Amino acid sequence: MALIAFNELDHALNKAELISYPLSQPSESALFVTWKIKGDLRGCIGTFIPQPTIDLVRKYALIAALQDPRFDPISPQEFKQLDCTVTFLGPLEPIEKDDWIIGEDGLKATFPGNKSATFLPEVALEQNWTKHETYEMLARKAGAMGLSGMKLMKYKGTKDSMDYNEYIKTKQN
């Protein structure tokens, strides 16, 4: 699915031909598309609502690359430096605080005032955060005024990743 995300962004930035690929994932998924350059985040957006997989990958490949409000849009000059990961999300499971494993479980937190945020399973591990630091960062990301009233859900994620060079090799075959 990372191949489809790359191809969609290549088409948007460089007018590359869209290629049809056989569907090898479940027909409906909840997912996030993540773009990085040299390990630095350049965009990550997705949905917890399962929808047709290929449509979601194509949609969120572009939204994450071009419309993530935390970043400037990815430019054509950056395209050759990109890594892409499509993370397929498992079901959300309500949990009590600390009933999750760093690096294994993703977290979705909701706060009073209809505020929410999520971190994919690898984020706390990559950032070397403790569980409490993760809660604080979720609150900050959600725009919440603290941890009071926070409700947590955890989920698993399955990743499909590729970098620009893998994309070009696969596209040529």
XYZ file of N, CA, C and O in Angstrom:
692
model
N 0.807 -1.191 0.000
C 0.000 0.000 0.000
C 0.856 1.264 0.000
O 0.418 2.308 -0.473
N 2.085 1.169 0.553
C 2.986 2.327 0.487
C 3.308 2.648 -0.971
O 3.493 3.813 -1.328
N 3.331 1.636 -1.811
C 3.554 1.845 -3.247
C 2.448 2.707 -3.850
O 2.715 3.635 -4.620
N 1.213 2.437 -3.477
C 0.084 3.230 -3.977
C 0.183 4.663 -3.461
O -0.062 5.617 -4.204
N 0.563 4.827 -2.188
C 0.715 6.173 -1.623
C 1.798 6.941 -2.378
O 1.597 8.106 -2.759
N 2.935 6.305 -2.617
C 4.009 6.958 -3.373
C 3.541 7.351 -4.768
O 3.793 8.456 -5.242
N 2.873 6.428 -5.432
C 2.428 6.692 -6.799
C 1.433 7.847 -6.846
O 1.483 8.694 -7.747
N 0.551 7.911 -5.868
C -0.436 8.993 -5.811
C 0.257 10.346 -5.632
O -0.086 11.323 -6.307
N 1.243 10.394 -4.736
C 1.958 11.651 -4.524
C 2.826 11.993 -5.733
O 2.915 13.161 -6.122
N 3.432 10.994 -6.346
C 4.227 11.210 -7.564
C 3.345 11.816 -8.657
O 3.739 12.749 -9.358
N 2.136 11.308 -8.779
C 1.191 11.844 -9.771
C 0.835 13.300 -9.451
O 0.815 14.157 -10.337
N 0.589 13.590 -8.176
C 0.200 14.951 -7.777
C 1.344 15.953 -7.947
O 1.120 17.079 -8.400
N 2.549 15.535 -7.602
C 3.687 16.464 -7.657
C 4.361 16.529 -9.017
O 4.838 17.581 -9.431
N 4.444 15.375 -9.685
C 5.271 15.260 -10.890
C 4.506 14.812 -12.128
O 5.110 14.516 -13.145
N 3.190 14.699 -12.007
C 2.334 14.261 -13.119
C 2.691 12.861 -13.619
O 2.491 12.533 -14.783
N 3.232 12.017 -12.727
C 3.529 10.630 -13.095
C 2.229 9.890 -13.379
O 1.171 10.215 -12.826
N 2.320 8.887 -14.227
C 1.146 8.083 -14.563
C 0.697 7.290 -13.345
O 1.513 6.708 -12.620
N -0.612 7.273 -13.096
C -1.156 6.444 -12.024
C -1.162 5.000 -12.489
O -1.587 4.699 -13.597
N -0.695 4.125 -11.618
C -0.586 2.716 -11.944
C -1.641 1.949 -11.169
O -1.904 2.245 -10.002
N -2.259 0.957 -11.795
C -3.225 0.103 -11.110
C -2.478 -1.051 -10.464
O -1.675 -1.715 -11.106
N -2.744 -1.262 -9.199
C -2.116 -2.349 -8.463
C -3.198 -3.249 -7.900
O -4.239 -2.758 -7.471
N -2.947 -4.563 -7.851
C -3.944 -5.465 -7.269
C -4.044 -5.220 -5.768
O -3.058 -4.913 -5.110
N -5.238 -5.326 -5.251
C -5.479 -5.142 -3.827
C -4.994 -6.379 -3.078
O -5.441 -7.485 -3.343
N -4.055 -6.175 -2.137
C -3.555 -7.304 -1.357
C -3.898 -7.160 0.125
O -3.541 -7.995 0.916
N -4.560 -6.095 0.495
C -4.961 -5.858 1.873
C -6.474 -6.067 1.988
O -7.166 -6.159 0.984
N -6.971 -6.091 3.230
C -8.434 -6.184 3.389
C -9.124 -5.064 2.617
O -8.567 -3.994 2.425
N -10.352 -5.328 2.189
C -11.041 -4.359 1.340
C -11.407 -3.081 2.075
O -11.565 -2.041 1.463
N -11.536 -3.130 3.411
C -11.789 -1.923 4.194
C -10.822 -1.877 5.355
O -10.531 -2.895 5.979
N -10.303 -0.681 5.626
C -9.335 -0.501 6.699
C -9.492 0.870 7.330
O -10.000 1.792 6.706
N -9.019 0.968 8.563
C -8.727 2.249 9.192
C -7.220 2.378 9.097
O -6.502 1.400 9.312
N -6.724 3.560 8.732
C -5.281 3.658 8.492
C -4.770 5.078 8.626
O -5.526 6.035 8.615
N -3.458 5.177 8.730
C -2.738 6.446 8.705
C -1.619 6.329 7.681
O -1.004 5.272 7.540
N -1.355 7.426 6.964
C -0.227 7.506 6.043
C 0.781 8.476 6.650
O 0.421 9.593 7.046
N 2.033 8.024 6.723
C 3.114 8.813 7.318
C 4.212 9.030 6.289
O 4.669 8.080 5.641
N 4.634 10.283 6.143
C 5.756 10.651 5.277
C 6.892 11.158 6.157
O 6.661 11.974 7.066
N 8.112 10.677 5.903
C 9.297 11.147 6.623
C 10.424 11.418 5.625
O 10.469 10.824 4.548
N 11.320 12.305 6.037
C 12.571 12.550 5.317
C 13.696 12.389 6.328
O 13.745 13.105 7.328
N 14.572 11.410 6.078
C 15.705 11.121 6.966
C 15.250 10.962 8.409
O 15.873 11.471 9.335
N 14.134 10.288 8.607
C 13.611 10.026 9.942
C 12.785 11.145 10.541
O 12.176 10.964 11.589
N 12.759 12.307 9.892
C 11.983 13.433 10.409
C 10.587 13.433 9.785
O 10.443 13.346 8.571
N 9.586 13.584 10.629
C 8.200 13.591 10.182
C 7.930 14.768 9.250
O 8.334 15.892 9.524
N 7.241 14.488 8.127
C 6.831 15.525 7.169
C 5.324 15.563 6.993
O 4.802 16.448 6.358
N 4.636 14.571 7.532
C 3.184 14.547 7.458
C 2.669 13.196 7.918
O 3.278 12.171 7.623
N 1.563 13.216 8.649
C 0.937 11.970 9.099
C -0.523 12.258 9.408
O -0.828 12.999 10.346
N -1.396 11.678 8.605
C -2.836 11.863 8.797
C -3.537 10.578 8.378
O -3.089 9.884 7.473
N -4.648 10.300 9.035
C -5.440 9.129 8.696
C -6.790 9.176 9.361
O -7.257 10.226 9.781
N -7.398 7.992 9.481
C -8.738 7.889 10.043
C -8.888 6.579 10.803
O -8.261 5.574 10.468
N -9.747 6.618 11.834
C -10.097 5.413 12.581
C -11.342 4.747 12.007
O -11.753 3.702 12.478
N -11.950 5.353 11.004
C -13.177 4.818 10.417
C -12.820 3.935 9.223
O -12.304 4.433 8.220
N -13.065 2.614 9.310
C -12.738 1.738 8.177
C -13.520 2.128 6.929
O -14.727 2.383 6.982
N -12.797 2.211 5.825
C -13.354 2.556 4.518
C -12.583 1.767 3.470
O -11.581 1.130 3.784
N -13.002 1.795 2.207
C -12.272 1.051 1.173
C -10.783 1.418 1.168
O -10.413 2.588 1.094
N -9.947 0.403 1.292
C -8.523 0.578 1.546
C -7.805 1.409 0.496
O -7.119 2.378 0.834
N -7.904 1.042 -0.768
C -7.167 1.775 -1.796
C -7.605 3.229 -1.839
O -6.772 4.136 -1.950
N -8.897 3.485 -1.730
C -9.390 4.863 -1.717
C -8.790 5.644 -0.556
O -8.394 6.804 -0.715
N -8.723 5.018 0.628
C -8.161 5.701 1.794
C -6.677 5.978 1.617
O -6.199 7.054 1.969
N -5.937 5.002 1.108
C -4.500 5.206 0.900
C -4.274 6.374 -0.047
O -3.467 7.265 0.230
N -4.990 6.393 -1.141
C -4.831 7.494 -2.110
C -5.201 8.833 -1.482
O -4.501 9.826 -1.645
N -6.303 8.868 -0.763
C -6.771 10.116 -0.148
C -5.779 10.615 0.896
O -5.352 11.777 0.867
N -5.388 9.752 1.830
C -4.546 10.194 2.935
C -3.080 10.332 2.540
O -2.337 11.056 3.209
N -2.653 9.707 1.462
C -1.297 9.958 0.948
C -1.146 11.431 0.611
O -0.145 12.071 0.951
N -2.167 11.984 -0.038
C -2.120 13.398 -0.438
C -2.381 14.333 0.744
O -1.700 15.358 0.889
N -3.346 13.999 1.574
C -3.635 14.867 2.719
C -2.427 14.951 3.644
O -2.033 16.037 4.080
N -1.819 13.793 3.955
C -0.659 13.789 4.852
C 0.526 14.546 4.248
O 1.256 15.233 4.959
N 0.712 14.438 2.937
C 1.845 15.085 2.275
C 1.637 16.569 2.033
O 2.589 17.352 2.099
N 0.413 16.950 1.755
C 0.169 18.313 1.270
C -0.682 19.178 2.193
O -0.717 20.405 2.028
N -1.378 18.554 3.167
C -2.322 19.329 3.973
C -2.184 19.138 5.476
O -3.027 19.635 6.229
N -1.168 18.447 5.942
C -0.972 18.317 7.389
C -0.682 19.716 7.925
O 0.307 20.337 7.532
N -1.540 20.242 8.799
C -1.381 21.635 9.227
C -0.105 21.916 10.018
O 0.270 23.065 10.202
N 0.589 20.874 10.450
C 1.827 21.071 11.211
C 3.036 21.368 10.325
O 4.083 21.765 10.830
N 2.891 21.145 9.003
C 4.038 21.227 8.105
C 3.683 21.972 6.827
O 2.526 21.994 6.414
N 4.706 22.506 6.176
C 4.530 23.000 4.810
C 4.287 21.795 3.917
O 4.767 20.685 4.212
N 3.584 21.976 2.797
C 3.394 20.861 1.865
C 4.734 20.312 1.374
O 5.703 21.068 1.203
N 4.774 19.006 1.162
C 5.978 18.392 0.592
C 6.146 18.926 -0.824
O 5.192 18.986 -1.598
N 7.357 19.299 -1.158
C 7.641 19.888 -2.471
C 8.145 18.819 -3.438
O 8.639 17.772 -3.015
N 8.060 19.086 -4.742
C 8.624 18.144 -5.712
C 10.113 17.889 -5.471
O 10.596 16.786 -5.700
N 10.838 18.880 -4.971
C 12.268 18.711 -4.709
C 12.532 17.732 -3.562
O 13.585 17.104 -3.513
N 11.589 17.592 -2.647
C 11.748 16.674 -1.518
C 11.351 15.238 -1.863
O 11.683 14.314 -1.119
N 10.652 15.051 -2.961
C 10.050 13.751 -3.276
C 11.058 12.607 -3.236
O 10.772 11.537 -2.692
N 12.253 12.820 -3.775
C 13.262 11.745 -3.851
C 13.879 11.407 -2.497
O 14.643 10.456 -2.390
N 13.535 12.156 -1.467
C 14.086 11.905 -0.129
C 13.086 11.200 0.792
O 13.404 10.901 1.935
N 11.894 10.941 0.293
C 10.799 10.474 1.152
C 10.854 8.993 1.506
O 11.318 8.165 0.727
N 10.334 8.717 2.683
C 9.967 7.375 3.131
C 8.477 7.442 3.431
O 7.989 8.443 3.958
N 7.763 6.364 3.119
C 6.321 6.320 3.370
C 5.973 5.072 4.165
O 6.486 3.985 3.892
N 5.090 5.249 5.133
C 4.540 4.120 5.875
C 3.026 4.250 5.905
O 2.495 5.315 6.228
N 2.354 3.168 5.551
C 0.911 3.067 5.719
C 0.700 2.132 6.911
O 1.168 1.001 6.889
N 0.041 2.644 7.943
C -0.219 1.849 9.142
C -1.699 1.487 9.177
O -2.559 2.371 9.216
N -1.975 0.195 9.118
C -3.344 -0.314 9.205
C -3.677 -0.511 10.682
O -2.925 -1.158 11.412
N -4.781 0.072 11.120
C -5.126 0.090 12.534
C -6.058 -1.046 12.917
O -7.036 -1.316 12.225
N -5.741 -1.670 14.035
C -6.637 -2.661 14.605
C -7.746 -1.962 15.362
O -7.790 -0.729 15.457
N -8.673 -2.732 15.942
C -9.795 -2.125 16.659
C -9.335 -1.346 17.893
O -8.349 -1.697 18.538
N -10.080 -0.287 18.196
C -9.842 0.497 19.408
C -10.363 -0.265 20.613
O -11.454 -0.826 20.582
N -9.561 -0.270 21.674
C -9.931 -0.981 22.903
C -9.812 -0.015 24.075
O -8.707 0.467 24.365
N -10.929 0.304 24.752
C -10.835 1.187 25.925
C -9.922 0.568 26.981
O -9.951 -0.648 27.207
N -9.100 1.419 27.617
C -8.160 0.921 28.624
C -8.118 1.861 29.819
O -8.529 3.012 29.746
N -7.594 1.333 30.903
C -7.246 2.163 32.062
C -5.839 2.699 31.814
O -5.052 2.115 31.066
N -5.535 3.804 32.454
C -4.221 4.424 32.312
C -3.127 3.388 32.582
O -3.254 2.569 33.488
N -2.099 3.412 31.788
C -0.906 2.550 31.874
C -1.142 1.109 31.422
O -0.235 0.290 31.522
N -2.341 0.778 30.912
C -2.622 -0.577 30.427
C -2.271 -0.697 28.943
O -3.123 -1.034 28.122
N -1.019 -0.364 28.603
C -0.551 -0.424 27.227
C 0.966 -0.568 27.237
O 1.619 -0.333 28.259
N 1.529 -0.953 26.098
C 2.962 -1.203 25.997
C 3.580 -0.226 25.001
O 3.147 -0.156 23.842
N 4.588 0.518 25.464
C 5.304 1.461 24.603
C 5.939 0.690 23.436
O 6.578 -0.335 23.640
N 5.729 1.184 22.233
C 6.293 0.564 21.039
C 5.428 -0.527 20.437
O 5.678 -0.980 19.330
N 4.406 -0.941 21.185
C 3.531 -2.013 20.713
C 2.100 -1.546 20.463
O 1.442 -2.018 19.551
N 1.636 -0.635 21.308
C 0.259 -0.146 21.220
C 0.237 1.318 20.807
O 1.022 2.122 21.316
N -0.686 1.640 19.903
C -0.986 3.032 19.630
C -1.990 3.514 20.652
O -2.687 2.707 21.280
N -2.058 4.826 20.857
C -2.993 5.392 21.814
C -3.852 6.453 21.157
O -3.356 7.266 20.377
N -5.122 6.434 21.504
C -6.032 7.521 21.153
C -6.565 8.052 22.471
O -7.098 7.297 23.281
N -6.394 9.354 22.688
C -6.862 9.986 23.916
C -7.955 10.980 23.578
O -7.867 11.707 22.590
N -8.998 10.991 24.401
C -10.040 12.007 24.277
C -10.054 12.808 25.569
O -9.772 12.287 26.654
N -10.378 14.090 25.415
C -10.362 15.032 26.527
C -11.672 15.810 26.531
O -12.337 15.904 25.502
N -12.031 16.405 27.680
C -13.227 17.250 27.715
C -13.156 18.339 26.642
O -12.067 18.793 26.267
N -14.319 18.731 26.160
C -14.371 19.753 25.126
C -14.243 19.182 23.732
O -13.878 19.884 22.799
N -14.503 17.873 23.593
C -14.455 17.216 22.289
C -13.080 17.314 21.638
O -12.958 17.524 20.431
N -12.021 17.157 22.439
C -10.650 17.209 21.933
C -10.078 15.800 21.945
O -10.355 15.011 22.856
N -9.281 15.489 20.922
C -8.669 14.163 20.871
C -7.339 14.231 20.127
O -7.071 15.172 19.381
N -6.530 13.205 20.358
C -5.245 13.072 19.670
C -4.856 11.605 19.685
O -5.353 10.821 20.506
N -3.960 11.258 18.775
C -3.467 9.884 18.736
C -1.981 9.888 18.433
O -1.449 10.819 17.832
N -1.323 8.821 18.878
C 0.042 8.520 18.471
C 0.067 7.070 18.020
O -0.438 6.180 18.728
N 0.627 6.832 16.847
C 0.780 5.472 16.333
C 1.702 4.679 17.261
O 2.451 5.266 18.049
N 1.678 3.339 17.172
C 2.421 2.516 18.130
C 3.900 2.855 18.288
O 4.437 2.769 19.390
N 4.566 3.279 17.242
C 6.012 3.507 17.321
C 6.404 4.872 17.884
O 7.566 5.103 18.237
N 5.469 5.802 18.000
C 5.824 7.195 18.314
C 6.481 7.345 19.687
O 7.546 7.960 19.808
N 5.870 6.823 20.738
C 6.447 6.981 22.084
C 7.839 6.356 22.154
O 8.749 6.925 22.767
N 8.022 5.226 21.506
C 9.328 4.563 21.494
C 10.351 5.406 20.729
O 11.469 5.633 21.213
N 9.986 5.890 19.536
C 10.899 6.715 18.738
C 11.308 7.990 19.469
O 12.430 8.460 19.337
N 10.368 8.561 20.236
C 10.640 9.809 20.949
C 11.269 9.571 22.322
O 11.613 10.513 23.018
N 11.370 8.305 22.710
C 11.936 7.924 24.004
C 11.139 8.534 25.167
O 11.706 8.979 26.161
N 9.802 8.548 25.015
C 8.930 9.090 26.038
C 8.550 8.021 27.060
O 8.382 6.845 26.711
N 8.350 8.448 28.281
C 7.724 7.591 29.287
C 6.215 7.588 29.006
O 5.725 8.371 28.183
N 5.489 6.770 29.741
C 4.033 6.783 29.578
C 3.467 8.149 29.958
O 2.635 8.696 29.236
N 3.932 8.710 31.067
C 3.416 10.015 31.486
C 3.757 11.095 30.453
O 2.908 11.947 30.142
N 4.960 11.070 29.913
C 5.320 12.043 28.872
C 4.428 11.878 27.642
O 4.037 12.865 27.016
N 4.079 10.634 27.334
C 3.183 10.379 26.202
C 1.815 10.999 26.461
O 1.238 11.629 25.571
N 1.295 10.855 27.681
C 0.001 11.466 28.016
C 0.072 12.994 27.881
O -0.846 13.618 27.341
N 1.164 13.570 28.367
C 1.322 15.026 28.274
C 1.380 15.484 26.815
O 0.792 16.510 26.460
N 2.064 14.722 25.976
C 2.169 15.082 24.558
C 0.833 14.884 23.846
O 0.493 15.648 22.939
N 0.066 13.871 24.243
C -1.275 13.698 23.683
C -2.157 14.896 24.039
O -2.881 15.408 23.183
N -2.085 15.338 25.291
C -2.873 16.497 25.719
C -2.458 17.732 24.939
O -3.308 18.495 24.459
N -1.156 17.927 24.773
C -0.669 19.083 24.015
C -1.139 19.017 22.563
O -1.619 20.004 22.015
N -1.019 17.845 21.963
C -1.437 17.681 20.567
C -2.937 17.951 20.406
O -3.366 18.530 19.404
N -3.728 17.536 21.398
C -5.175 17.723 21.337
C -5.594 19.156 21.672
O -6.729 19.534 21.418
N -4.686 19.921 22.253
C -5.042 21.265 22.688
C -5.813 21.253 23.999
O -6.538 22.186 24.310
N -5.628 20.182 24.795
C -6.303 20.067 26.091
C -5.518 20.837 27.144
O -4.318 21.057 27.005
N -6.196 21.227 28.196
C -5.586 22.037 29.257
C -4.977 21.169 30.358
O -4.794 21.629 31.471
N -4.658 19.942 30.094
C -4.089 19.037 31.093
C -4.666 17.649 30.915
O -5.370 17.370 29.944
N -4.350 16.782 31.861
C -4.741 15.383 31.749
C -6.085 15.068 32.407
O -6.582 13.953 32.288
N -6.678 16.037 33.069
C -7.951 15.808 33.749
C -9.036 15.406 32.754
O -9.225 16.048 31.728
N -9.719 14.314 33.056
C -10.803 13.840 32.197
C -10.346 13.055 30.973
O -11.165 12.695 30.133
N -9.051 12.767 30.867
C -8.531 12.024 29.719
C -9.062 10.590 29.740
O -9.072 9.933 30.766
N -9.526 10.129 28.579
C -9.932 8.735 28.388
C -9.047 8.153 27.305
O -8.796 8.793 26.278
N -8.581 6.927 27.530
C -7.630 6.299 26.612
C -8.208 5.064 25.942
O -8.972 4.310 26.542
N -7.804 4.872 24.695
C -8.045 3.639 23.964
C -6.725 3.252 23.313
O -5.953 4.120 22.896
N -6.482 1.953 23.235
C -5.271 1.494 22.564
C -5.656 0.714 21.316
O -6.803 0.293 21.155
N -4.672 0.560 20.428
C -4.872 -0.198 19.200
C -3.533 -0.724 18.710
O -2.478 -0.211 19.079
N -3.586 -1.741 17.907
C -2.392 -2.294 17.264
C -2.290 -1.700 15.870
O -3.275 -1.207 15.306
N -1.117 -1.765 15.302
C -0.916 -1.278 13.947
C -0.024 -2.223 13.162
O 0.931 -2.780 13.698
N -0.370 -2.437 11.900
C 0.443 -3.228 10.985
C 0.944 -2.289 9.899
O 0.149 -1.563 9.300
N 2.262 -2.296 9.664
C 2.848 -1.308 8.768
C 3.283 -1.901 7.429
O 3.740 -3.037 7.357
N 3.122 -1.065 6.391
C 3.693 -1.330 5.075
C 4.520 -0.092 4.728
O 3.975 1.001 4.643
N 5.827 -0.267 4.568
C 6.724 0.866 4.358
C 7.578 0.686 3.116
O 7.861 -0.437 2.694
N 7.998 1.831 2.564
C 8.985 1.814 1.480
C 9.594 3.199 1.374
O 8.999 4.189 1.801
N 10.807 3.246 0.807
C 11.440 4.531 0.553
C 11.399 4.830 -0.942
O 10.934 4.003 -1.737
N 11.857 5.999 -1.308
C 11.802 6.436 -2.706
C 12.503 5.438 -3.629
O 11.959 5.096 -4.689
N 13.690 4.967 -3.254
C 14.427 4.039 -4.126
C 13.660 2.741 -4.349
O 13.638 2.204 -5.463
N 13.022 2.225 -3.311
C 12.199 1.021 -3.460
C 11.005 1.303 -4.371
O 10.626 0.450 -5.174
N 10.434 2.477 -4.235
C 9.318 2.867 -5.095
C 9.739 2.847 -6.564
O 9.051 2.258 -7.402
N 10.866 3.457 -6.878
C 11.336 3.517 -8.261
C 11.626 2.111 -8.792
O 11.220 1.760 -9.906
N 12.292 1.272 -8.004
C 12.592 -0.108 -8.442
C 11.312 -0.886 -8.705
O 11.189 -1.590 -9.701
N 10.345 -0.781 -7.805
C 9.084 -1.507 -7.955
C 8.297 -0.985 -9.147
O 7.715 -1.763 -9.904
N 8.299 0.313 -9.326
C 7.565 0.934 -10.431
C 8.131 0.504 -11.784
O 7.401 0.328 -12.741
N 9.447 0.308 -11.847
C 10.099 -0.068 -13.095
C 9.862 -1.534 -13.453
O 9.993 -1.912 -14.611
N 9.534 -2.351 -12.478
C 9.308 -3.792 -12.751
C 7.913 -4.078 -13.222
O 7.007 -3.412 -13.195
